[in-house]
Amino acid sequence: MKNFTDKELIEIINTNKYDEELFKKADSIRREIYGTDVYIRGLIEFTNYCKNNCYYCGIRAGNTKTVRYRLDKDEILSCCDEGYKLGFRTFVLQGGEDPFFTDAKVCDIVYSIREKYPDCAITLSIGEKSKDSYKAYFDAGANRYLLRHETATESHYNMLHPSSMSLSSRKECLYNLKEIGYQTGSGFMVGSPFQTTENLVADLRFLQDLSPDMIGIGPYMTHSETPFSDKPGGTLELTLRMLAILRIMFPYALLPATTALGSIHPEGREMGLKAGANVVMPNLSPIKNRKNYDIYENKIATGLEAGQNVKELKEKFARIGYSIVTHRGDVKR
Ligand code: 5AD
């Protein structure tokens, strides 16, 4: 594991290039720990209702143009069923912060998946909850939790979120999740509005303190129905350099080549793998709902992004030397 100095980090972040040498280094570290394996997660976006109003996000409560949907338990279970047949052994239930899904409902869904698929990992990504709620989901059978910190600098956090949200409660949630025993994932957007190089360095330092199992990053993408509709998106190159830095600093981490990376460039996820990523999260949501989970615009949802096409994705990754595997894909640390 390498610990960069702030000065080294700033230099890498600010050198605006496709940094082949950095990516090779990251890839070789990834190969030492995970070989050429790529872990797959079946993503089930089960509700796009959200009580929050994050300024960057397309499914914010204030966007009245989004067509809202919720999947019921049976629909979620049939996504799992389809996914299981396709070889997925991790299901990620992701949604907005939707009060309709009470703790009792979440626990019931998690428990039903746990009963039916004892050999699978269940990941939740449903935002900030109390420690008791997190514990209840864990006891019902959830193993992993994704909650990006978004930015570790308080003043920046407050530029991206309304005053009802705070970095301190975000962080508290993350430490609670770890304490309960979840494999915990955090992360941030690259190139979010007002982000500085120092903010990115702070993100890395926060992650060193948290020591998460998963780190999800992707470029910020503009959405026209948000207060940030005039803000430019993050770049492919910087996202790739940040991925490589993460692999070098956190050799064991599960690093997804995210949908946002695949949306910004047709080969984005493949470039992500070459820069150190080792996870992809194809979509298992019902096709009819997919376009409505529009946290940002031009999000890929069909093609090789679709869980249904994992066989083709496997072939594509094999051509560049990586192998999709179908076990649970737990962290190696
Ligand atoms: N562009 C890129 N990523 C976004 N997210 C939310 N809105 C956007 C956007 N406009 C990310 C956030 C969130 C994750 C689910 O999606 O980091 O945690």
PDB file of C-alpha atoms in Angstrom, residues 34-329:
ATOM      1  CA  TYR A  34      -7.641  -9.962  -7.372  1.00  0.00           C
ATOM      2  CA  GLY A  35      -5.921 -11.369 -10.463  1.00  0.00           C
ATOM      3  CA  THR A  36      -7.898 -10.567 -13.577  1.00  0.00           C
ATOM      4  CA  ASP A  37     -11.243 -11.335 -11.883  1.00  0.00           C
ATOM      5  CA  VAL A  38     -14.120  -8.919 -12.301  1.00  0.00           C
ATOM      6  CA  TYR A  39     -16.907  -9.229  -9.741  1.00  0.00           C
ATOM      7  CA  ILE A  40     -20.453  -8.601 -10.888  1.00  0.00           C
ATOM      8  CA  ARG A  41     -23.326  -7.145  -8.871  1.00  0.00           C
ATOM      9  CA  GLY A  42     -26.932  -7.151 -10.009  1.00  0.00           C
ATOM     10  CA  LEU A  43     -28.318  -3.679  -9.446  1.00  0.00           C
ATOM     11  CA  ILE A  44     -32.020  -3.425  -8.601  1.00  0.00           C
ATOM     12  CA  GLU A  45     -33.184   0.187  -8.535  1.00  0.00           C
ATOM     13  CA  PHE A  46     -36.381  -0.431  -6.586  1.00  0.00           C
ATOM     14  CA  THR A  47     -37.641   3.108  -5.927  1.00  0.00           C
ATOM     15  CA  ASN A  48     -36.904   6.493  -7.447  1.00  0.00           C
ATOM     16  CA  TYR A  49     -38.921   8.369  -4.835  1.00  0.00           C
ATOM     17  CA  CYS A  50     -36.627  10.464  -2.665  1.00  0.00           C
ATOM     18  CA  LYS A  51     -37.309  12.855   0.182  1.00  0.00           C
ATOM     19  CA  ASN A  52     -34.001  14.646  -0.322  1.00  0.00           C
ATOM     20  CA  ASN A  53     -33.153  17.526  -2.608  1.00  0.00           C
ATOM     21  CA  CYS A  54     -29.479  17.088  -3.444  1.00  0.00           C
ATOM     22  CA  TYR A  55     -28.698  19.815  -5.978  1.00  0.00           C
ATOM     23  CA  TYR A  56     -26.924  17.466  -8.419  1.00  0.00           C
ATOM     24  CA  CYS A  57     -29.313  14.536  -8.501  1.00  0.00           C
ATOM     25  CA  GLY A  58     -32.052  13.943 -11.065  1.00  0.00           C
ATOM     26  CA  ILE A  59     -34.336  11.994  -8.716  1.00  0.00           C
ATOM     27  CA  ARG A  60     -34.344  14.797  -6.114  1.00  0.00           C
ATOM     28  CA  ALA A  61     -37.746  15.421  -4.544  1.00  0.00           C
ATOM     29  CA  GLY A  62     -38.040  18.777  -6.314  1.00  0.00           C
ATOM     30  CA  ASN A  63     -37.888  17.301  -9.807  1.00  0.00           C
ATOM     31  CA  THR A  64     -41.566  17.086 -10.696  1.00  0.00           C
ATOM     32  CA  LYS A  65     -40.822  15.856 -14.224  1.00  0.00           C
ATOM     33  CA  THR A  66     -39.490  12.461 -13.212  1.00  0.00           C
ATOM     34  CA  VAL A  67     -42.049   9.657 -13.447  1.00  0.00           C
ATOM     35  CA  ARG A  68     -41.900   7.996 -10.045  1.00  0.00           C
ATOM     36  CA  TYR A  69     -42.086   4.248  -9.479  1.00  0.00           C
ATOM     37  CA  ARG A  70     -41.676   1.657  -6.764  1.00  0.00           C
ATOM     38  CA  LEU A  71     -41.161  -2.078  -7.154  1.00  0.00           C
ATOM     39  CA  ASP A  72     -43.062  -4.333  -4.795  1.00  0.00           C
ATOM     40  CA  LYS A  73     -41.539  -7.332  -3.074  1.00  0.00           C
ATOM     41  CA  ASP A  74     -42.624  -9.764  -5.775  1.00  0.00           C
ATOM     42  CA  GLU A  75     -41.128  -7.605  -8.509  1.00  0.00           C
ATOM     43  CA  ILE A  76     -37.862  -7.329  -6.573  1.00  0.00           C
ATOM     44  CA  LEU A  77     -37.794 -11.095  -6.050  1.00  0.00           C
ATOM     45  CA  SER A  78     -38.334 -11.718  -9.742  1.00  0.00           C
ATOM     46  CA  CYS A  79     -35.380  -9.413 -10.533  1.00  0.00           C
ATOM     47  CA  CYS A  80     -33.306 -11.572  -8.157  1.00  0.00           C
ATOM     48  CA  ASP A  81     -34.640 -14.709  -9.773  1.00  0.00           C
ATOM     49  CA  GLU A  82     -33.679 -13.527 -13.225  1.00  0.00           C
ATOM     50  CA  GLY A  83     -30.298 -12.354 -11.917  1.00  0.00           C
ATOM     51  CA  TYR A  84     -29.558 -15.619 -10.181  1.00  0.00           C
ATOM     52  CA  LYS A  85     -30.147 -17.518 -13.424  1.00  0.00           C
ATOM     53  CA  LEU A  86     -27.763 -15.135 -15.186  1.00  0.00           C
ATOM     54  CA  GLY A  87     -25.044 -15.909 -12.627  1.00  0.00           C
ATOM     55  CA  PHE A  88     -25.354 -12.994 -10.209  1.00  0.00           C
ATOM     56  CA  ARG A  89     -24.546 -13.842  -6.584  1.00  0.00           C
ATOM     57  CA  THR A  90     -24.808 -10.293  -5.228  1.00  0.00           C
ATOM     58  CA  PHE A  91     -27.966  -8.223  -5.351  1.00  0.00           C
ATOM     59  CA  VAL A  92     -27.733  -4.503  -4.750  1.00  0.00           C
ATOM     60  CA  LEU A  93     -31.007  -2.896  -3.694  1.00  0.00           C
ATOM     61  CA  GLN A  94     -30.613   0.769  -4.447  1.00  0.00           C
ATOM     62  CA  GLY A  95     -33.176   3.513  -4.093  1.00  0.00           C
ATOM     63  CA  GLY A  96     -33.876   7.075  -3.133  1.00  0.00           C
ATOM     64  CA  GLU A  97     -34.626   7.844   0.509  1.00  0.00           C
ATOM     65  CA  ASP A  98     -38.241   6.749   0.244  1.00  0.00           C
ATOM     66  CA  PRO A  99     -40.271   6.840   3.500  1.00  0.00           C
ATOM     67  CA  PHE A 100     -42.762   4.399   1.963  1.00  0.00           C
ATOM     68  CA  PHE A 101     -40.184   1.677   2.538  1.00  0.00           C
ATOM     69  CA  THR A 102     -40.364   1.522   6.329  1.00  0.00           C
ATOM     70  CA  ASP A 103     -37.844  -0.557   8.254  1.00  0.00           C
ATOM     71  CA  ALA A 104     -40.433  -3.324   8.497  1.00  0.00           C
ATOM     72  CA  LYS A 105     -40.824  -3.377   4.694  1.00  0.00           C
ATOM     73  CA  VAL A 106     -37.066  -3.277   4.058  1.00  0.00           C
ATOM     74  CA  CYS A 107     -36.483  -6.085   6.566  1.00  0.00           C
ATOM     75  CA  ASP A 108     -39.232  -8.166   5.031  1.00  0.00           C
ATOM     76  CA  ILE A 109     -37.722  -7.769   1.548  1.00  0.00           C
ATOM     77  CA  VAL A 110     -34.181  -8.495   2.760  1.00  0.00           C
ATOM     78  CA  TYR A 111     -35.333 -11.505   4.745  1.00  0.00           C
ATOM     79  CA  SER A 112     -37.236 -12.921   1.780  1.00  0.00           C
ATOM     80  CA  ILE A 113     -34.163 -12.601  -0.469  1.00  0.00           C
ATOM     81  CA  ARG A 114     -31.959 -14.087   2.248  1.00  0.00           C
ATOM     82  CA  GLU A 115     -34.266 -17.096   2.619  1.00  0.00           C
ATOM     83  CA  LYS A 116     -34.468 -17.742  -1.092  1.00  0.00           C
ATOM     84  CA  TYR A 117     -30.798 -17.115  -1.919  1.00  0.00           C
ATOM     85  CA  PRO A 118     -28.682 -18.179   1.074  1.00  0.00           C
ATOM     86  CA  ASP A 119     -25.569 -18.226  -1.107  1.00  0.00           C
ATOM     87  CA  CYS A 120     -25.897 -14.612  -2.247  1.00  0.00           C
ATOM     88  CA  ALA A 121     -24.707 -11.341  -0.785  1.00  0.00           C
ATOM     89  CA  ILE A 122     -27.326  -8.661  -0.238  1.00  0.00           C
ATOM     90  CA  THR A 123     -26.200  -5.054  -0.540  1.00  0.00           C
ATOM     91  CA  LEU A 124     -28.369  -2.124   0.473  1.00  0.00           C
ATOM     92  CA  SER A 125     -27.972   1.413  -0.824  1.00  0.00           C
ATOM     93  CA  ILE A 126     -30.899   3.377   0.577  1.00  0.00           C
ATOM     94  CA  GLY A 127     -29.272   6.338   2.249  1.00  0.00           C
ATOM     95  CA  GLU A 128     -29.029   7.672   5.757  1.00  0.00           C
ATOM     96  CA  LYS A 129     -30.868   5.751   8.483  1.00  0.00           C
ATOM     97  CA  SER A 130     -30.565   5.390  12.242  1.00  0.00           C
ATOM     98  CA  LYS A 131     -28.121   2.896  13.679  1.00  0.00           C
ATOM     99  CA  ASP A 132     -31.056   0.799  14.903  1.00  0.00           C
ATOM    100  CA  SER A 133     -32.450   0.636  11.379  1.00  0.00           C
ATOM    101  CA  TYR A 134     -29.090  -0.395   9.947  1.00  0.00           C
ATOM    102  CA  LYS A 135     -28.838  -3.074  12.633  1.00  0.00           C
ATOM    103  CA  ALA A 136     -32.322  -4.359  11.835  1.00  0.00           C
ATOM    104  CA  TYR A 137     -31.508  -4.718   8.114  1.00  0.00           C
ATOM    105  CA  PHE A 138     -28.263  -6.472   9.026  1.00  0.00           C
ATOM    106  CA  ASP A 139     -30.081  -8.905  11.298  1.00  0.00           C
ATOM    107  CA  ALA A 140     -32.586  -9.558   8.511  1.00  0.00           C
ATOM    108  CA  GLY A 141     -29.711 -10.721   6.323  1.00  0.00           C
ATOM    109  CA  ALA A 142     -28.084  -7.749   4.591  1.00  0.00           C
ATOM    110  CA  ASN A 143     -24.292  -8.017   4.297  1.00  0.00           C
ATOM    111  CA  ARG A 144     -23.110  -4.884   2.576  1.00  0.00           C
ATOM    112  CA  TYR A 145     -24.093  -1.209   2.435  1.00  0.00           C
ATOM    113  CA  LEU A 146     -23.195   1.530  -0.020  1.00  0.00           C
ATOM    114  CA  LEU A 147     -23.365   5.155   1.073  1.00  0.00           C
ATOM    115  CA  ARG A 148     -21.138   7.597  -0.755  1.00  0.00           C
ATOM    116  CA  HIS A 149     -19.897  10.446   1.394  1.00  0.00           C
ATOM    117  CA  GLU A 150     -20.066  12.588  -1.822  1.00  0.00           C
ATOM    118  CA  THR A 151     -17.426  15.053  -0.570  1.00  0.00           C
ATOM    119  CA  ALA A 152     -15.464  15.093   2.679  1.00  0.00           C
ATOM    120  CA  THR A 153     -15.134  18.882   2.869  1.00  0.00           C
ATOM    121  CA  GLU A 154     -17.924  20.435   4.898  1.00  0.00           C
ATOM    122  CA  SER A 155     -18.115  23.721   2.982  1.00  0.00           C
ATOM    123  CA  HIS A 156     -18.262  21.780  -0.299  1.00  0.00           C
ATOM    124  CA  TYR A 157     -20.848  19.361   1.096  1.00  0.00           C
ATOM    125  CA  ASN A 158     -23.053  22.338   1.907  1.00  0.00           C
ATOM    126  CA  MET A 159     -22.766  23.636  -1.652  1.00  0.00           C
ATOM    127  CA  LEU A 160     -24.105  20.320  -2.989  1.00  0.00           C
ATOM    128  CA  HIS A 161     -26.855  19.689  -0.452  1.00  0.00           C
ATOM    129  CA  PRO A 162     -29.660  21.639   1.221  1.00  0.00           C
ATOM    130  CA  SER A 163     -29.250  22.566   4.893  1.00  0.00           C
ATOM    131  CA  SER A 164     -31.386  19.612   5.985  1.00  0.00           C
ATOM    132  CA  MET A 165     -28.377  17.398   5.182  1.00  0.00           C
ATOM    133  CA  SER A 166     -24.942  17.428   6.780  1.00  0.00           C
ATOM    134  CA  LEU A 167     -21.570  15.850   6.292  1.00  0.00           C
ATOM    135  CA  SER A 168     -21.377  14.956   9.967  1.00  0.00           C
ATOM    136  CA  SER A 169     -24.512  12.813   9.869  1.00  0.00           C
ATOM    137  CA  ARG A 170     -23.281  11.211   6.659  1.00  0.00           C
ATOM    138  CA  LYS A 171     -20.021  10.283   8.334  1.00  0.00           C
ATOM    139  CA  GLU A 172     -21.778   9.055  11.447  1.00  0.00           C
ATOM    140  CA  CYS A 173     -23.859   6.701   9.295  1.00  0.00           C
ATOM    141  CA  LEU A 174     -20.717   5.294   7.692  1.00  0.00           C
ATOM    142  CA  TYR A 175     -19.007   4.626  11.016  1.00  0.00           C
ATOM    143  CA  ASN A 176     -22.223   3.025  12.332  1.00  0.00           C
ATOM    144  CA  LEU A 177     -22.423   0.725   9.316  1.00  0.00           C
ATOM    145  CA  LYS A 178     -18.862  -0.438   9.868  1.00  0.00           C
ATOM    146  CA  GLU A 179     -19.420  -0.976  13.548  1.00  0.00           C
ATOM    147  CA  ILE A 180     -22.469  -3.146  12.903  1.00  0.00           C
ATOM    148  CA  GLY A 181     -20.374  -5.359  10.660  1.00  0.00           C
ATOM    149  CA  TYR A 182     -21.417  -4.448   7.136  1.00  0.00           C
ATOM    150  CA  GLN A 183     -18.906  -4.573   4.319  1.00  0.00           C
ATOM    151  CA  THR A 184     -19.190  -0.841   3.817  1.00  0.00           C
ATOM    152  CA  GLY A 185     -18.782   1.228   0.691  1.00  0.00           C
ATOM    153  CA  SER A 186     -18.336   4.952   0.343  1.00  0.00           C
ATOM    154  CA  GLY A 187     -17.233   7.207  -2.476  1.00  0.00           C
ATOM    155  CA  PHE A 188     -17.622  10.517  -4.226  1.00  0.00           C
ATOM    156  CA  MET A 189     -18.373  12.172  -7.529  1.00  0.00           C
ATOM    157  CA  VAL A 190     -15.461  13.373  -9.637  1.00  0.00           C
ATOM    158  CA  GLY A 191     -15.834  16.875 -11.041  1.00  0.00           C
ATOM    159  CA  SER A 192     -18.896  17.788  -9.011  1.00  0.00           C
ATOM    160  CA  PRO A 193     -19.722  21.512  -9.078  1.00  0.00           C
ATOM    161  CA  PHE A 194     -17.272  23.704  -7.120  1.00  0.00           C
ATOM    162  CA  GLN A 195     -14.952  20.751  -6.426  1.00  0.00           C
ATOM    163  CA  THR A 196     -11.291  21.685  -5.969  1.00  0.00           C
ATOM    164  CA  THR A 197      -8.147  19.566  -6.033  1.00  0.00           C
ATOM    165  CA  GLU A 198      -7.940  20.022  -2.269  1.00  0.00           C
ATOM    166  CA  ASN A 199     -11.472  18.626  -1.937  1.00  0.00           C
ATOM    167  CA  LEU A 200     -10.382  15.474  -3.770  1.00  0.00           C
ATOM    168  CA  VAL A 201      -7.337  15.118  -1.526  1.00  0.00           C
ATOM    169  CA  ALA A 202      -9.676  15.469   1.488  1.00  0.00           C
ATOM    170  CA  ASP A 203     -11.866  12.702   0.038  1.00  0.00           C
ATOM    171  CA  LEU A 204      -8.869  10.382  -0.088  1.00  0.00           C
ATOM    172  CA  ARG A 205      -7.801  11.279   3.446  1.00  0.00           C
ATOM    173  CA  PHE A 206     -11.312  10.675   4.752  1.00  0.00           C
ATOM    174  CA  LEU A 207     -11.372   7.285   3.039  1.00  0.00           C
ATOM    175  CA  GLN A 208      -8.047   6.415   4.682  1.00  0.00           C
ATOM    176  CA  ASP A 209      -9.651   7.128   8.032  1.00  0.00           C
ATOM    177  CA  LEU A 210     -12.835   5.185   7.260  1.00  0.00           C
ATOM    178  CA  SER A 211     -11.025   2.307   5.545  1.00  0.00           C
ATOM    179  CA  PRO A 212     -14.056   1.091   3.565  1.00  0.00           C
ATOM    180  CA  ASP A 213     -14.330  -2.215   1.729  1.00  0.00           C
ATOM    181  CA  MET A 214     -15.840  -0.664  -1.386  1.00  0.00           C
ATOM    182  CA  ILE A 215     -15.197   2.731  -2.975  1.00  0.00           C
ATOM    183  CA  GLY A 216     -17.546   3.914  -5.705  1.00  0.00           C
ATOM    184  CA  ILE A 217     -16.616   6.918  -7.808  1.00  0.00           C
ATOM    185  CA  GLY A 218     -17.895   8.243 -11.086  1.00  0.00           C
ATOM    186  CA  PRO A 219     -17.891  11.497 -13.023  1.00  0.00           C
ATOM    187  CA  TYR A 220     -20.495  14.080 -12.083  1.00  0.00           C
ATOM    188  CA  MET A 221     -23.025  14.238 -14.940  1.00  0.00           C
ATOM    189  CA  THR A 222     -25.253  17.214 -15.593  1.00  0.00           C
ATOM    190  CA  HIS A 223     -29.013  16.830 -15.255  1.00  0.00           C
ATOM    191  CA  SER A 224     -31.186  19.563 -16.749  1.00  0.00           C
ATOM    192  CA  GLU A 225     -33.932  19.323 -14.118  1.00  0.00           C
ATOM    193  CA  THR A 226     -31.665  20.261 -11.209  1.00  0.00           C
ATOM    194  CA  PRO A 227     -30.313  23.567  -9.853  1.00  0.00           C
ATOM    195  CA  PHE A 228     -26.952  22.522 -11.374  1.00  0.00           C
ATOM    196  CA  SER A 229     -28.297  22.269 -14.924  1.00  0.00           C
ATOM    197  CA  ASP A 230     -25.677  24.796 -16.107  1.00  0.00           C
ATOM    198  CA  LYS A 231     -22.723  23.072 -14.431  1.00  0.00           C
ATOM    199  CA  PRO A 232     -20.307  21.085 -16.615  1.00  0.00           C
ATOM    200  CA  GLY A 233     -19.746  17.401 -15.921  1.00  0.00           C
ATOM    201  CA  GLY A 234     -16.597  15.711 -14.634  1.00  0.00           C
ATOM    202  CA  THR A 235     -14.093  14.247 -17.075  1.00  0.00           C
ATOM    203  CA  LEU A 236     -13.266  10.689 -18.037  1.00  0.00           C
ATOM    204  CA  GLU A 237      -9.533  11.232 -17.573  1.00  0.00           C
ATOM    205  CA  LEU A 238      -9.725  12.621 -14.043  1.00  0.00           C
ATOM    206  CA  THR A 239     -12.116   9.848 -13.004  1.00  0.00           C
ATOM    207  CA  LEU A 240      -9.656   7.266 -14.326  1.00  0.00           C
ATOM    208  CA  ARG A 241      -6.720   8.903 -12.527  1.00  0.00           C
ATOM    209  CA  MET A 242      -8.731   8.949  -9.282  1.00  0.00           C
ATOM    210  CA  LEU A 243      -9.575   5.262  -9.748  1.00  0.00           C
ATOM    211  CA  ALA A 244      -5.904   4.442 -10.207  1.00  0.00           C
ATOM    212  CA  ILE A 245      -4.925   6.465  -7.140  1.00  0.00           C
ATOM    213  CA  LEU A 246      -7.581   4.610  -5.132  1.00  0.00           C
ATOM    214  CA  ARG A 247      -6.269   1.209  -6.255  1.00  0.00           C
ATOM    215  CA  ILE A 248      -2.735   2.179  -5.284  1.00  0.00           C
ATOM    216  CA  MET A 249      -3.804   3.575  -1.891  1.00  0.00           C
ATOM    217  CA  PHE A 250      -6.397   0.856  -1.163  1.00  0.00           C
ATOM    218  CA  PRO A 251      -5.049  -2.315  -2.821  1.00  0.00           C
ATOM    219  CA  TYR A 252      -7.742  -4.572  -1.337  1.00  0.00           C
ATOM    220  CA  ALA A 253     -10.723  -2.329  -2.141  1.00  0.00           C
ATOM    221  CA  LEU A 254     -13.638  -3.320  -4.321  1.00  0.00           C
ATOM    222  CA  LEU A 255     -13.668  -0.577  -6.930  1.00  0.00           C
ATOM    223  CA  PRO A 256     -16.533  -0.506  -9.422  1.00  0.00           C
ATOM    224  CA  ALA A 257     -16.173   0.748 -12.951  1.00  0.00           C
ATOM    225  CA  THR A 258     -19.442   2.609 -12.499  1.00  0.00           C
ATOM    226  CA  THR A 259     -22.418   3.176 -14.759  1.00  0.00           C
ATOM    227  CA  ALA A 260     -21.533   6.883 -14.814  1.00  0.00           C
ATOM    228  CA  LEU A 261     -18.100   5.986 -16.223  1.00  0.00           C
ATOM    229  CA  GLY A 262     -19.770   3.808 -18.845  1.00  0.00           C
ATOM    230  CA  SER A 263     -22.186   6.616 -19.639  1.00  0.00           C
ATOM    231  CA  ILE A 264     -19.543   9.281 -20.237  1.00  0.00           C
ATOM    232  CA  HIS A 265     -17.653   7.151 -22.789  1.00  0.00           C
ATOM    233  CA  PRO A 266     -18.668   3.961 -24.626  1.00  0.00           C
ATOM    234  CA  GLU A 267     -15.481   2.234 -23.461  1.00  0.00           C
ATOM    235  CA  GLY A 268     -15.479   3.951 -20.051  1.00  0.00           C
ATOM    236  CA  ARG A 269     -15.895   0.840 -17.980  1.00  0.00           C
ATOM    237  CA  GLU A 270     -13.202  -1.053 -19.888  1.00  0.00           C
ATOM    238  CA  MET A 271     -10.825   1.867 -19.336  1.00  0.00           C
ATOM    239  CA  GLY A 272     -11.869   1.774 -15.674  1.00  0.00           C
ATOM    240  CA  LEU A 273     -10.838  -1.873 -15.406  1.00  0.00           C
ATOM    241  CA  LYS A 274      -7.470  -1.052 -16.936  1.00  0.00           C
ATOM    242  CA  ALA A 275      -7.027   1.734 -14.379  1.00  0.00           C
ATOM    243  CA  GLY A 276      -7.620  -0.540 -11.387  1.00  0.00           C
ATOM    244  CA  ALA A 277     -11.368  -1.154 -11.086  1.00  0.00           C
ATOM    245  CA  ASN A 278     -12.483  -4.744 -10.397  1.00  0.00           C
ATOM    246  CA  VAL A 279     -16.279  -4.623 -10.097  1.00  0.00           C
ATOM    247  CA  VAL A 280     -19.174  -3.902 -12.470  1.00  0.00           C
ATOM    248  CA  MET A 281     -22.808  -3.504 -11.545  1.00  0.00           C
ATOM    249  CA  PRO A 282     -25.115  -4.423 -14.441  1.00  0.00           C
ATOM    250  CA  ASN A 283     -28.738  -3.422 -14.174  1.00  0.00           C
ATOM    251  CA  LEU A 284     -31.414  -5.953 -13.228  1.00  0.00           C
ATOM    252  CA  SER A 285     -34.264  -3.461 -12.781  1.00  0.00           C
ATOM    253  CA  PRO A 286     -37.374  -4.113 -14.909  1.00  0.00           C
ATOM    254  CA  ILE A 287     -36.784  -2.593 -18.366  1.00  0.00           C
ATOM    255  CA  LYS A 288     -39.983  -0.522 -18.102  1.00  0.00           C
ATOM    256  CA  ASN A 289     -38.663   1.392 -15.055  1.00  0.00           C
ATOM    257  CA  ARG A 290     -35.042   1.769 -16.057  1.00  0.00           C
ATOM    258  CA  LYS A 291     -35.247   5.081 -17.845  1.00  0.00           C
ATOM    259  CA  ASN A 292     -36.965   6.665 -14.847  1.00  0.00           C
ATOM    260  CA  TYR A 293     -34.049   6.075 -12.504  1.00  0.00           C
ATOM    261  CA  ASP A 294     -32.382   9.074 -14.053  1.00  0.00           C
ATOM    262  CA  ILE A 295     -30.019  10.383 -11.395  1.00  0.00           C
ATOM    263  CA  TYR A 296     -28.199  11.960 -14.341  1.00  0.00           C
ATOM    264  CA  GLU A 297     -28.919  12.281 -18.046  1.00  0.00           C
ATOM    265  CA  ASN A 298     -27.760   9.904 -20.788  1.00  0.00           C
ATOM    266  CA  LYS A 299     -27.372   7.087 -18.273  1.00  0.00           C
ATOM    267  CA  ILE A 300     -26.773   3.806 -20.070  1.00  0.00           C
ATOM    268  CA  ALA A 301     -29.453   1.253 -19.270  1.00  0.00           C
ATOM    269  CA  THR A 302     -29.579  -1.230 -22.119  1.00  0.00           C
ATOM    270  CA  GLY A 303     -26.831  -2.743 -24.258  1.00  0.00           C
ATOM    271  CA  LEU A 304     -23.964  -4.252 -22.293  1.00  0.00           C
ATOM    272  CA  GLU A 305     -25.088  -2.383 -19.198  1.00  0.00           C
ATOM    273  CA  ALA A 306     -28.147  -4.641 -18.930  1.00  0.00           C
ATOM    274  CA  GLY A 307     -27.848  -7.625 -16.610  1.00  0.00           C
ATOM    275  CA  GLN A 308     -29.542  -9.652 -19.341  1.00  0.00           C
ATOM    276  CA  ASN A 309     -26.458  -9.128 -21.522  1.00  0.00           C
ATOM    277  CA  VAL A 310     -23.854 -10.243 -19.017  1.00  0.00           C
ATOM    278  CA  LYS A 311     -22.702 -12.993 -21.371  1.00  0.00           C
ATOM    279  CA  GLU A 312     -21.772 -10.422 -24.013  1.00  0.00           C
ATOM    280  CA  LEU A 313     -20.141  -8.244 -21.364  1.00  0.00           C
ATOM    281  CA  LYS A 314     -18.100 -11.243 -20.258  1.00  0.00           C
ATOM    282  CA  GLU A 315     -16.916 -11.779 -23.834  1.00  0.00           C
ATOM    283  CA  LYS A 316     -16.037  -8.109 -24.222  1.00  0.00           C
ATOM    284  CA  PHE A 317     -14.013  -8.042 -20.996  1.00  0.00           C
ATOM    285  CA  ALA A 318     -12.304 -11.320 -21.931  1.00  0.00           C
ATOM    286  CA  ARG A 319     -11.034  -9.653 -25.119  1.00  0.00           C
ATOM    287  CA  ILE A 320      -9.138  -7.117 -22.971  1.00  0.00           C
ATOM    288  CA  GLY A 321      -7.874  -9.756 -20.544  1.00  0.00           C
ATOM    289  CA  TYR A 322     -10.346  -9.672 -17.637  1.00  0.00           C
ATOM    290  CA  SER A 323     -12.640 -12.449 -16.478  1.00  0.00           C
ATOM    291  CA  ILE A 324     -16.102 -11.978 -15.041  1.00  0.00           C
ATOM    292  CA  VAL A 325     -16.595 -14.456 -12.213  1.00  0.00           C
ATOM    293  CA  THR A 326     -19.894 -15.486 -10.694  1.00  0.00           C
ATOM    294  CA  HIS A 327     -19.228 -16.038  -6.999  1.00  0.00           C
ATOM    295  CA  ARG A 328     -20.236 -13.560  -4.265  1.00  0.00           C
ATOM    296  CA  GLY A 329     -17.054 -11.588  -4.682  1.00  0.00           C
TER     297      GLY A 329
END
